[in-house]
């Protein structure tokens, strides 16, 4: 199986340049994840990313591509520094989203039937970073074994994410 390449996007221009590929990937994926759209991520970053003395958010969107360059997954991540300035700080890598206990489902946008490979490539990539914390969210059951088996990762708790399948119409 060919290996996947993870590209980290750390600039707003690079992030916005992903729009067409992001929309294409979303069109072929699970439409039940509205928080995986480009529009939601772009709007969230513009209005909720913080730059201050106590907290500073930095883009770290990961794009997973196959060897031909096709996008198989996009992880809208950010690196959060606390405090936002100064030489001593903690760093956390986490998905865009205001609060992990609100209604947002933060996860990786994946090509159908490629979740496990995409999560494995992302896990390998972020495991090489020097963050103090990595907050994974909405990990598919098929990928949990890989996450728990990753060397050097310690788990403090799991918070379940729920997706309620709804009927096709209000009457149903």
Short mmCIF file of C-alpha atoms in Angstrom, two decimals:
data_model
loop_
_atom_site.label_atom_id
_atom_site.label_comp_id
_atom_site.label_asym_id
_atom_site.label_seq_id
_atom_site.Cartn_x
_atom_site.Cartn_y
_atom_site.Cartn_z
CA UNK A 1 0.00 0.00 0.00
CA UNK A 2 1.51 3.38 -0.97
CA UNK A 3 2.28 5.73 1.87
CA UNK A 4 0.36 8.91 2.45
CA UNK A 5 1.85 12.38 2.76
CA UNK A 6 0.75 14.84 5.45
CA UNK A 7 1.12 18.52 4.62
CA UNK A 8 0.79 21.11 7.40
CA UNK A 9 -0.82 24.42 6.43
CA UNK A 10 0.18 27.22 8.80
CA UNK A 11 -0.82 30.37 6.90
CA UNK A 12 -4.25 31.83 6.23
CA UNK A 13 -3.44 32.08 2.50
CA UNK A 14 -2.50 28.39 2.41
CA UNK A 15 -5.66 27.53 4.34
CA UNK A 16 -7.89 29.47 1.94
CA UNK A 17 -6.09 27.96 -1.07
CA UNK A 18 -7.49 24.59 0.05
CA UNK A 19 -11.07 25.70 -0.52
CA UNK A 20 -11.73 23.92 -3.85
CA UNK A 21 -10.11 20.65 -2.71
CA UNK A 22 -11.91 20.87 0.65
CA UNK A 23 -15.27 21.34 -1.06
CA UNK A 24 -14.55 18.42 -3.41
CA UNK A 25 -13.65 16.12 -0.53
CA UNK A 26 -16.72 17.21 1.45
CA UNK A 27 -18.97 16.49 -1.54
CA UNK A 28 -17.75 12.88 -1.56
CA UNK A 29 -17.92 12.36 2.22
CA UNK A 30 -20.53 12.07 4.98
CA UNK A 31 -22.93 15.05 4.67
CA UNK A 32 -23.96 14.60 8.31
CA UNK A 33 -20.88 16.47 9.43
CA UNK A 34 -21.72 20.15 8.85
CA UNK A 35 -18.78 21.15 11.04
CA UNK A 36 -16.47 19.64 8.42
CA UNK A 37 -17.33 22.17 5.71
CA UNK A 38 -14.81 24.70 4.48
CA UNK A 39 -17.29 27.51 5.19
CA UNK A 40 -17.65 26.51 8.84
CA UNK A 41 -13.88 26.18 9.35
CA UNK A 42 -13.12 29.47 7.61
CA UNK A 43 -15.82 31.29 9.59
CA UNK A 44 -14.73 29.70 12.87
CA UNK A 45 -11.11 30.68 12.33
CA UNK A 46 -12.00 34.25 11.38
CA UNK A 47 -14.31 34.84 14.36
CA UNK A 48 -13.10 32.60 17.18
CA UNK A 49 -9.35 32.06 16.85
CA UNK A 50 -7.71 33.99 19.65
CA UNK A 51 -4.59 36.13 19.72
CA UNK A 52 -4.01 37.59 23.15
CA UNK A 53 -1.88 37.62 26.25
CA UNK A 54 -3.53 34.55 27.80
CA UNK A 55 -4.04 32.46 24.65
CA UNK A 56 -2.77 32.47 21.06
CA UNK A 57 -4.11 30.14 18.36
CA UNK A 58 -1.95 29.26 15.35
CA UNK A 59 -3.17 27.46 12.21
CA UNK A 60 -1.99 23.89 11.77
CA UNK A 61 -4.40 22.40 9.23
CA UNK A 62 -3.20 18.96 8.15
CA UNK A 63 -3.92 17.76 4.63
CA UNK A 64 -3.44 14.05 3.89
CA UNK A 65 -2.66 13.22 0.27
CA UNK A 66 -1.93 10.03 -1.60
CA UNK A 67 1.20 9.73 -3.78
CA UNK A 68 -0.67 11.24 -6.76
CA UNK A 69 -1.52 14.37 -4.73
CA UNK A 70 -5.22 13.59 -4.30
CA UNK A 71 -6.62 14.88 -0.99
CA UNK A 72 -7.85 11.99 1.18
CA UNK A 73 -8.30 13.85 4.45
CA UNK A 74 -8.27 17.29 6.03
CA UNK A 75 -7.83 17.87 9.76
CA UNK A 76 -8.69 21.47 10.74
CA UNK A 77 -6.20 21.74 13.60
CA UNK A 78 -4.69 24.62 15.50
CA UNK A 79 -1.84 24.90 17.94
CA UNK A 80 -2.88 26.83 21.05
CA UNK A 81 -0.26 28.51 23.24
CA UNK A 82 -1.03 29.36 26.85
CA UNK A 83 -0.05 32.03 27.75
CA UNK A 84 -0.13 33.67 24.34
CA UNK A 85 3.19 35.48 24.78
CA UNK A 86 6.44 34.88 26.59
CA UNK A 87 9.15 32.23 26.62
CA UNK A 88 7.38 29.72 28.89
CA UNK A 89 4.09 28.30 27.62
CA UNK A 90 2.13 25.13 27.10
CA UNK A 91 1.20 24.03 23.60
CA UNK A 92 -1.90 22.03 22.69
CA UNK A 93 -2.79 20.71 19.27
CA UNK A 94 -6.56 20.55 18.84
CA UNK A 95 -9.37 20.76 16.32
CA UNK A 96 -11.13 24.02 15.56
CA UNK A 97 -14.14 24.42 17.84
CA UNK A 98 -15.26 26.62 20.66
CA UNK A 99 -15.73 23.98 23.32
CA UNK A 100 -15.50 20.20 23.25
CA UNK A 101 -18.67 19.90 25.29
CA UNK A 102 -20.86 21.90 22.92
CA UNK A 103 -22.64 20.65 19.81
CA UNK A 104 -19.67 20.87 17.46
CA UNK A 105 -18.43 17.56 16.13
CA UNK A 106 -14.76 18.12 15.48
CA UNK A 107 -13.18 15.46 13.33
CA UNK A 108 -11.13 14.73 10.26
CA UNK A 109 -12.86 15.06 6.90
CA UNK A 110 -12.04 11.82 5.08
CA UNK A 111 -12.53 10.22 1.71
CA UNK A 112 -14.95 7.29 1.95
CA UNK A 113 -13.32 4.00 2.99
CA UNK A 114 -9.97 5.68 3.74
CA UNK A 115 -10.50 6.68 7.40
CA UNK A 116 -8.09 4.23 8.97
CA UNK A 117 -5.20 5.09 6.62
CA UNK A 118 -5.81 8.81 7.01
CA UNK A 119 -5.96 8.65 10.82
CA UNK A 120 -2.83 6.48 10.91
CA UNK A 121 -0.93 9.00 8.73
CA UNK A 122 -2.13 11.89 10.92
CA UNK A 123 -1.21 10.04 14.09
CA UNK A 124 2.29 9.34 12.76
CA UNK A 125 2.65 13.00 11.77
CA UNK A 126 1.49 14.58 15.03
CA UNK A 127 3.38 12.04 17.15
CA UNK A 128 6.61 13.63 15.86
CA UNK A 129 5.62 17.06 17.17
CA UNK A 130 6.63 18.43 20.55
CA UNK A 131 3.20 19.49 21.79
CA UNK A 132 2.33 19.16 25.47
CA UNK A 133 -1.19 17.95 24.63
CA UNK A 134 -3.02 16.67 21.59
CA UNK A 135 -6.81 16.75 21.81
CA UNK A 136 -8.25 14.15 19.43
CA UNK A 137 -11.97 14.36 18.77
CA UNK A 138 -14.57 12.17 17.06
CA UNK A 139 -12.20 9.31 16.32
CA UNK A 140 -14.01 6.52 14.44
CA UNK A 141 -14.20 3.20 16.25
CA UNK A 142 -12.16 1.59 13.48
CA UNK A 143 -9.23 3.87 14.39
CA UNK A 144 -9.27 3.66 18.20
CA UNK A 145 -6.90 0.68 18.39
CA UNK A 146 -4.25 2.61 16.44
CA UNK A 147 -4.69 5.61 18.70
CA UNK A 148 -4.38 3.59 21.91
CA UNK A 149 -1.35 1.69 20.56
CA UNK A 150 0.61 4.82 19.62
CA UNK A 151 3.83 5.03 21.63
CA UNK A 152 4.23 8.02 23.91
CA UNK A 153 0.58 8.99 24.06
CA UNK A 154 -1.20 9.01 27.40
CA UNK A 155 -4.96 9.29 27.70
CA UNK A 156 -6.57 11.37 30.38
CA UNK A 157 -10.21 10.82 29.41
CA UNK A 158 -12.55 10.05 26.60
CA UNK A 159 -15.50 12.30 25.87
CA UNK A 160 -18.05 10.65 23.60
CA UNK A 161 -19.28 12.40 20.47
CA UNK A 162 -22.81 11.51 19.44
CA UNK A 163 -24.34 11.66 15.98
CA UNK A 164 -28.09 11.22 15.90
CA UNK A 165 -29.32 9.90 12.55
CA UNK A 166 -32.41 11.84 11.55
CA UNK A 167 -35.18 10.88 9.10
CA UNK A 168 -35.31 12.50 5.66
CA UNK A 169 -38.16 14.91 6.52
CA UNK A 170 -39.76 16.72 9.48
CA UNK A 171 -42.94 14.62 9.08
CA UNK A 172 -41.00 11.35 9.34
#
